[in-house]
CSV table of C-alpha atoms and ligand atoms in Angstrom, one decimal:
chain,number,residue,atom,x,y,z
M,288,MET,CA,8.5,18.5,-99.9
M,289,LEU,CA,9.8,19.1,-96.4
M,290,ASP,CA,13.6,18.8,-95.8
M,291,PRO,CA,13.9,15.2,-94.5
M,292,GLN,CA,17.0,15.9,-92.4
M,293,ILE,CA,16.4,19.2,-90.6
M,294,ASP,CA,13.7,19.6,-88.0
M,295,GLN,CA,11.6,22.7,-87.4
M,296,THR,CA,14.1,24.1,-84.8
M,297,GLY,CA,17.0,23.8,-87.3
M,298,ASN,CA,18.6,20.8,-85.8
M,299,ILE,CA,19.7,17.7,-87.7
M,300,ARG,CA,16.9,15.1,-87.4
M,301,HIS,CA,18.3,12.5,-89.8
M,302,LEU,CA,21.7,12.5,-91.6
M,303,ILE,CA,21.2,11.8,-95.3
M,304,THR,CA,23.7,14.2,-97.0
M,305,LEU,CA,25.9,17.1,-96.0
M,306,ASP,CA,24.3,19.0,-98.9
M,307,GLY,CA,21.9,21.5,-97.4
M,308,LEU,CA,23.5,21.5,-93.9
M,309,SER,CA,25.1,24.7,-92.7
M,310,ALA,CA,28.7,25.4,-91.8
M,311,ALA,CA,27.6,25.7,-88.2
M,312,HIS,CA,26.1,22.1,-88.3
M,313,ILE,CA,29.4,20.8,-89.7
M,314,VAL,CA,31.6,22.7,-87.2
M,315,ASP,CA,29.3,21.6,-84.3
M,316,LEU,CA,29.7,17.9,-85.3
M,317,LEU,CA,33.4,18.2,-85.7
M,318,ASP,CA,33.8,20.0,-82.4
M,319,THR,CA,31.7,17.3,-80.7
M,320,ALA,CA,33.8,14.6,-82.3
M,321,GLU,CA,36.9,16.4,-81.0
M,322,ALA,CA,35.6,16.4,-77.5
M,323,LEU,CA,34.6,12.7,-77.7
M,324,SER,CA,37.9,11.7,-79.2
M,325,VAL,CA,39.7,12.6,-76.0
M,326,MET,CA,38.1,9.5,-74.5
M,327,ALA,CA,39.7,7.2,-77.1
M,328,GLY,CA,43.0,7.3,-75.4
M,329,ARG,CA,41.7,6.5,-72.0
M,330,ALA,CA,41.9,3.0,-70.4
M,331,VAL,CA,38.1,3.0,-69.8
M,332,ASN,CA,36.8,4.3,-73.0
M,333,LYS,CA,33.0,4.0,-72.5
M,334,LEU,CA,30.6,6.8,-71.8
M,335,PRO,CA,27.0,6.2,-70.6
M,336,ILE,CA,25.6,8.7,-73.1
M,337,LEU,CA,23.4,6.3,-75.1
M,338,ARG,CA,22.7,3.7,-72.4
M,339,GLY,CA,19.3,2.1,-73.1
M,340,ARG,CA,19.3,3.1,-76.8
M,341,THR,CA,19.6,0.6,-79.7
M,342,VAL,CA,21.5,1.2,-82.9
M,343,VAL,CA,20.9,-1.1,-86.0
M,344,ASN,CA,23.5,-1.4,-88.7
M,345,LEU,CA,21.4,-2.1,-91.8
M,346,PHE,CA,23.9,-2.7,-94.5
M,347,PHE,CA,22.8,-4.0,-98.0
M,348,GLU,CA,26.4,-3.5,-99.4
M,349,PRO,CA,29.7,-4.7,-98.0
M,350,SER,CA,31.6,-2.6,-95.5
M,351,THR,CA,34.6,-2.9,-93.3
M,352,ARG,CA,35.3,0.6,-91.9
M,353,THR,CA,31.8,2.2,-91.8
M,354,ARG,CA,30.0,-0.7,-90.2
M,355,THR,CA,32.7,-1.6,-87.7
M,356,SER,CA,33.2,2.0,-86.7
M,357,PHE,CA,29.5,2.7,-86.2
M,358,GLU,CA,29.4,-0.5,-84.0
M,359,LEU,CA,32.4,0.6,-82.0
M,360,ALA,CA,31.1,4.2,-81.7
M,361,ALA,CA,27.7,3.0,-80.5
M,362,THR,CA,29.4,0.6,-78.0
M,363,ARG,CA,31.6,3.3,-76.6
M,364,LEU,CA,28.5,5.4,-76.0
M,365,SER,CA,27.0,2.3,-74.2
M,366,ALA,CA,24.3,1.7,-76.8
M,367,ASP,CA,23.1,-1.8,-77.7
M,368,VAL,CA,24.0,-2.7,-81.3
M,369,VAL,CA,22.3,-5.0,-83.8
M,370,ASN,CA,24.3,-5.9,-86.9
M,371,PHE,CA,21.4,-6.9,-89.1
M,372,ASP,CA,22.4,-9.8,-91.3
M,373,VAL,CA,20.6,-9.0,-94.6
M,374,SER,CA,21.7,-12.3,-96.2
M,375,ALA,CA,20.0,-14.3,-93.5
M,376,SER,CA,17.0,-12.0,-93.0
M,377,SER,CA,13.4,-12.2,-94.3
M,378,THR,CA,14.3,-9.6,-97.0
M,379,LYS,CA,15.4,-12.7,-98.8
M,380,LYS,CA,11.8,-14.0,-98.6
M,381,GLY,CA,10.6,-10.8,-100.2
M,382,GLU,CA,9.9,-8.6,-97.1
M,383,THR,CA,10.0,-5.0,-98.2
M,384,LEU,CA,12.5,-2.5,-96.9
M,385,LEU,CA,9.7,-0.5,-95.2
M,386,ASP,CA,8.3,-3.6,-93.5
M,387,THR,CA,11.9,-4.4,-92.3
M,388,LEU,CA,12.2,-0.9,-90.8
M,389,ARG,CA,8.7,-1.1,-89.2
M,390,THR,CA,9.5,-4.6,-87.8
M,391,LEU,CA,12.8,-3.3,-86.2
M,392,GLU,CA,11.1,-0.1,-85.0
M,393,ALA,CA,8.5,-2.3,-83.3
M,394,MET,CA,11.3,-3.8,-81.3
M,395,ARG,CA,12.2,-0.3,-80.1
M,396,CYS,CA,15.3,0.3,-82.1
M,397,ASP,CA,16.3,4.0,-82.1
M,398,LEU,CA,18.8,4.6,-84.8
M,399,PHE,CA,19.4,2.9,-88.2
M,400,VAL,CA,22.7,3.2,-90.1
M,401,VAL,CA,21.7,2.4,-93.7
M,402,ARG,CA,24.0,1.5,-96.6
M,403,HIS,CA,22.4,0.6,-99.9
M,404,THR,CA,23.3,0.4,-103.6
M,405,LEU,CA,20.3,2.5,-104.6
M,406,ASN,CA,20.6,6.3,-104.3
M,407,GLY,CA,17.9,7.7,-102.1
M,408,THR,CA,17.2,4.6,-99.9
M,409,PRO,CA,18.2,6.3,-96.6
M,410,GLU,CA,16.1,9.4,-97.5
M,411,PHE,CA,13.1,7.1,-98.3
M,412,LEU,CA,13.5,5.4,-94.9
M,413,ALA,CA,13.9,8.8,-93.2
M,414,ARG,CA,10.7,10.0,-94.7
M,415,ASN,CA,8.9,6.9,-93.4
M,416,ALA,CA,10.6,6.5,-90.0
M,417,ALA,CA,8.5,6.6,-86.8
M,418,PRO,CA,8.7,9.8,-84.7
M,419,GLY,CA,11.9,9.8,-82.7
M,420,VAL,CA,13.6,7.1,-84.9
M,421,VAL,CA,16.8,8.4,-86.6
M,422,ILE,CA,18.2,7.4,-90.0
M,423,VAL,CA,21.9,7.9,-90.7
M,424,ASN,CA,23.2,7.3,-94.3
M,425,GLY,CA,26.1,4.9,-94.3
M,426,GLY,CA,26.5,5.4,-98.0
M,427,ASP,CA,23.9,5.2,-100.8
M,428,GLY,CA,24.9,4.4,-104.4
M,429,ASN,CA,27.0,7.3,-105.7
M,430,HIS,CA,24.9,9.9,-103.9
M,431,ALA,CA,26.3,10.6,-100.4
M,432,HIS,CA,28.5,9.2,-97.6
M,433,PRO,CA,28.0,12.0,-95.1
M,434,THR,CA,30.0,10.5,-92.1
M,435,GLN,CA,32.9,9.9,-94.5
M,436,GLY,CA,32.7,13.5,-95.5
M,437,LEU,CA,32.7,14.5,-91.9
M,438,LEU,CA,35.6,12.3,-90.9
M,439,ASP,CA,37.7,13.5,-93.8
M,440,ALA,CA,37.0,17.2,-92.8
M,441,PHE,CA,37.8,16.3,-89.2
M,442,THR,CA,41.1,14.7,-90.3
M,443,ILE,CA,42.0,17.7,-92.5
M,444,ARG,CA,41.1,20.2,-89.8
M,445,ARG,CA,43.4,18.5,-87.3
M,446,HIS,CA,46.4,19.0,-89.7
M,447,LYS,CA,45.4,22.2,-91.4
M,448,PRO,CA,42.8,24.2,-89.5
M,449,ASP,CA,42.4,27.1,-91.9
M,450,PHE,CA,40.4,25.7,-94.8
M,451,SER,CA,40.4,29.1,-96.7
M,452,GLN,CA,44.1,28.6,-97.3
M,453,LEU,CA,43.9,25.1,-98.6
M,454,THR,CA,44.1,23.6,-102.1
M,455,VAL,CA,42.5,20.1,-101.9
M,456,ALA,CA,43.0,17.8,-104.9
M,457,ILE,CA,40.5,14.9,-105.3
M,458,ILE,CA,41.7,12.4,-107.8
M,459,GLY,CA,40.2,9.4,-109.4
M,460,ASP,CA,36.7,7.9,-110.0
M,461,ILE,CA,34.7,10.9,-109.0
M,462,LEU,CA,31.7,9.9,-111.1
M,463,HIS,CA,30.9,6.9,-108.9
M,464,SER,CA,32.1,8.3,-105.6
M,465,ARG,CA,29.7,9.1,-102.9
M,466,VAL,CA,32.8,10.0,-100.8
M,467,ALA,CA,33.9,12.6,-103.3
M,468,ARG,CA,30.4,14.2,-103.3
M,469,SER,CA,30.2,14.3,-99.5
M,470,ASP,CA,33.8,15.6,-99.3
M,471,ILE,CA,33.0,18.4,-101.7
M,472,HIS,CA,29.9,19.4,-99.7
M,473,ALA,CA,32.0,19.5,-96.5
M,474,LEU,CA,34.9,21.3,-98.1
M,475,ARG,CA,32.6,23.9,-99.7
M,476,LEU,CA,30.8,24.6,-96.4
M,477,LEU,CA,34.1,25.0,-94.6
M,478,GLY,CA,35.2,27.6,-97.1
M,479,THR,CA,38.1,25.7,-98.8
M,480,GLY,CA,40.3,27.9,-100.9
M,481,GLU,CA,40.4,25.6,-104.0
M,482,ILE,CA,38.8,22.2,-104.6
M,483,ARG,CA,40.6,20.6,-107.6
M,484,LEU,CA,39.2,17.5,-109.3
M,485,ALA,CA,41.1,15.2,-111.6
M,486,GLY,CA,40.6,11.9,-113.3
M,487,PRO,CA,39.8,10.2,-116.6
M,488,SER,CA,37.2,12.2,-118.5
M,489,ALA,CA,34.9,9.2,-118.4
M,490,LEU,CA,35.0,9.3,-114.6
M,491,LEU,CA,34.3,13.0,-114.1
M,492,PRO,CA,30.7,14.0,-113.5
M,493,ASP,CA,29.2,17.1,-115.1
M,494,ASP,CA,26.4,17.8,-112.7
M,495,ASP,CA,25.9,20.1,-109.7
M,496,ALA,CA,28.2,17.8,-107.6
M,497,ILE,CA,31.2,19.6,-108.9
M,498,LEU,CA,29.9,23.2,-108.9
M,499,GLY,CA,32.7,25.6,-107.7
M,500,CYS,CA,35.5,23.0,-108.2
M,501,SER,CA,38.3,23.4,-110.7
M,502,ILE,CA,39.2,20.6,-113.1
M,503,ALA,CA,42.8,19.6,-113.6
M,504,SER,CA,43.7,17.9,-116.8
M,505,SER,CA,46.5,15.7,-115.5
M,506,ILE,CA,47.6,14.3,-112.1
M,507,TYR,CA,50.6,16.6,-112.4
M,508,GLU,CA,48.4,19.7,-112.6
M,509,ALA,CA,46.2,18.3,-109.8
M,510,VAL,CA,48.9,17.7,-107.2
M,511,THR,CA,51.1,20.7,-107.9
M,512,GLY,CA,51.1,22.9,-104.8
M,513,ALA,CA,48.3,20.9,-103.2
M,514,ASP,CA,47.9,20.8,-99.4
M,515,VAL,CA,45.7,17.8,-99.3
M,516,ILE,CA,45.4,15.0,-101.8
M,517,ILE,CA,42.4,12.7,-101.6
M,518,THR,CA,42.8,9.6,-103.8
M,519,LEU,CA,39.7,7.5,-104.6
M,520,ARG,CA,39.1,3.9,-105.4
M,521,LEU,CA,38.1,2.8,-108.9
M,522,GLN,CA,34.5,1.6,-108.3
M,523,LYS,CA,34.2,-1.1,-110.9
M,524,GLU,CA,31.1,-2.5,-109.2
M,525,ARG,CA,29.3,0.7,-110.2
M,526,MET,CA,30.6,0.8,-113.8
M,527,GLN,CA,28.0,-0.3,-116.4
M,528,ALA,CA,30.8,-0.8,-119.0
M,529,ALA,CA,34.6,-0.7,-118.8
M,530,LEU,CA,35.4,3.0,-118.4
M,531,ILE,CA,39.2,2.5,-118.2
M,532,GLU,CA,41.5,0.6,-120.4
M,533,SER,CA,43.2,-1.4,-117.5
M,534,ASP,CA,44.4,-0.9,-114.0
M,535,ALA,CA,47.9,-0.5,-115.3
M,536,ASP,CA,46.9,2.3,-117.7
M,537,TYR,CA,45.0,4.0,-114.9
M,538,ALA,CA,48.0,3.8,-112.5
M,539,GLU,CA,50.3,5.2,-115.2
M,540,ALA,CA,48.0,8.2,-115.9
M,541,TRP,CA,46.4,8.9,-112.5
M,542,GLY,CA,48.1,6.9,-109.8
M,543,LEU,CA,49.8,8.7,-106.9
M,544,ASN,CA,53.4,7.8,-106.5
M,545,ASP,CA,56.4,9.4,-104.7
M,546,ALA,CA,57.5,11.4,-107.7
M,547,ARG,CA,54.1,12.9,-108.2
M,548,LEU,CA,53.6,13.6,-104.5
M,549,ALA,CA,56.8,15.6,-104.5
M,550,LEU,CA,55.0,18.2,-106.6
M,551,ALA,CA,52.6,18.9,-103.7
M,552,LYS,CA,53.4,21.2,-100.8
M,553,PRO,CA,56.2,19.5,-98.6
M,554,ASP,CA,53.7,19.2,-95.7
M,555,ALA,CA,50.8,17.9,-97.9
M,556,ILE,CA,48.8,15.1,-96.5
M,557,VAL,CA,47.6,12.1,-98.5
M,558,MET,CA,44.1,10.6,-97.9
M,559,HIS,CA,42.1,7.7,-99.2
M,560,PRO,CA,38.7,6.6,-97.9
M,561,GLY,CA,39.5,2.9,-98.3
M,562,PRO,CA,39.4,0.2,-99.4
M,563,ILE,CA,42.6,0.8,-101.3
M,564,ASN,CA,43.5,-0.8,-104.6
M,565,ARG,CA,47.2,-0.8,-103.9
M,566,GLY,CA,49.3,-0.1,-106.9
M,567,VAL,CA,46.4,1.3,-108.9
M,568,GLU,CA,45.2,4.6,-107.4
M,569,ILE,CA,48.2,4.8,-105.0
M,570,THR,CA,51.5,3.1,-104.5
M,571,ASP,CA,52.4,1.2,-101.3
M,572,ALA,CA,55.2,3.7,-100.7
M,573,VAL,CA,52.7,6.6,-100.6
M,574,ALA,CA,49.9,4.8,-98.9
M,575,ASP,CA,52.3,3.7,-96.1
M,576,GLY,CA,54.5,6.8,-96.2
M,577,ALA,CA,55.1,9.7,-93.8
M,578,GLN,CA,52.5,11.9,-95.5
M,579,SER,CA,49.7,9.4,-95.4
M,580,VAL,CA,46.9,9.9,-92.9
M,581,ILE,CA,44.8,7.0,-94.2
M,582,PHE,CA,44.7,5.1,-90.9
M,583,GLU,CA,44.2,8.4,-89.0
M,584,GLN,CA,41.0,8.7,-91.1
M,585,VAL,CA,39.9,5.3,-89.9
M,586,SER,CA,40.6,6.2,-86.3
M,587,ASN,CA,38.8,9.5,-86.6
M,588,GLY,CA,35.8,7.8,-88.0
M,589,VAL,CA,34.9,6.3,-84.6
M,590,ALA,CA,34.9,9.7,-82.9
M,591,VAL,CA,32.9,11.3,-85.7
M,592,ARG,CA,30.3,8.6,-85.7
M,593,MET,CA,30.0,8.9,-81.9
M,594,ALA,CA,29.3,12.6,-82.3
M,595,VAL,CA,26.7,12.0,-85.0
M,596,MET,CA,24.8,9.4,-83.0
M,597,ALA,CA,25.0,11.4,-79.7
M,598,ARG,CA,23.8,14.6,-81.4
M,599,LEU,CA,21.0,13.1,-83.4
M,600,LEU,CA,19.7,11.1,-80.5
M,601,GLY,CA,19.7,14.3,-78.4
M,602,ALA,CA,22.1,12.9,-75.9
M,603,MET,CA,24.7,15.7,-76.1
G,49,CP,N1,35.2,4.2,-96.6
G,49,CP,C1,34.3,3.3,-96.5
G,49,CP,O1,33.1,3.5,-96.6
G,49,CP,O2,34.8,2.0,-96.3
G,49,CP,P1,33.9,0.7,-96.1
G,49,CP,O3,33.2,0.5,-97.4
G,49,CP,O4,34.8,-0.4,-95.7
G,49,CP,O5,32.9,1.0,-95.1
């Protein structure tokens, strides 16, 4: 089966997962985002790059950051944006996903950002999209969230450019986390020194997702000497059964607090993709503390999504 996301010339045609991309693809997108981010501080922060193009946000799961930042990114590139309201659409009358795509394609929409509960939905749409139409995965099940992986890599690179020297700890519900998977793909491609995973054993996957990563048996082991700490949300909506005793037990065993953060390198940065369960995976003091770059991640998401759309629509 042909690779759905790379075209015959080696360029990214659709963005479904960072797995299978090259380091050069990632660096190119990060460099493009860096160039576009300069614009963010300007009084007039619009570029005519995607004038006349239409971007559709097709979200079948809730979102604050991803949906809004794709909308802002598209608007800053002068594209028109449609925020497709699934709950008020004909999908509720039984219209298929494919007919929904074809209907919107017939209205000359150019790029679809797709979020869905089911793994593989963006890839399915990419394989069935009309020529020239672009699909970008905005997060599918626990499979992939490639633009989050890119914005996390972008944020880390701004603070710590030499990935080969870094120890990155990823802590929490890795089993259900598409963010962790995409972060691991990006970190591996960028040659990260050590990727250390930690969490309750019921929330650690044992598949290819964690190849090449080390496993820490406690949060203390995970954070000691780390340069970057990525905390993850407990994704109870994806748990078939209760996999943790309680939020309080989880916080006690795996939550990041000031005392635990003190074991990391003094200049370590703390990340979280959001939304945060405050007091569970991270305390207020750490989330809002001097080492937190959580809201930088959000800001960087706009530039990264601008870069992805500009590149995939061939406008830069
Ligand atoms: N990080 C992330 O995907 O956040 P949203 O669910 O708010 O988009």
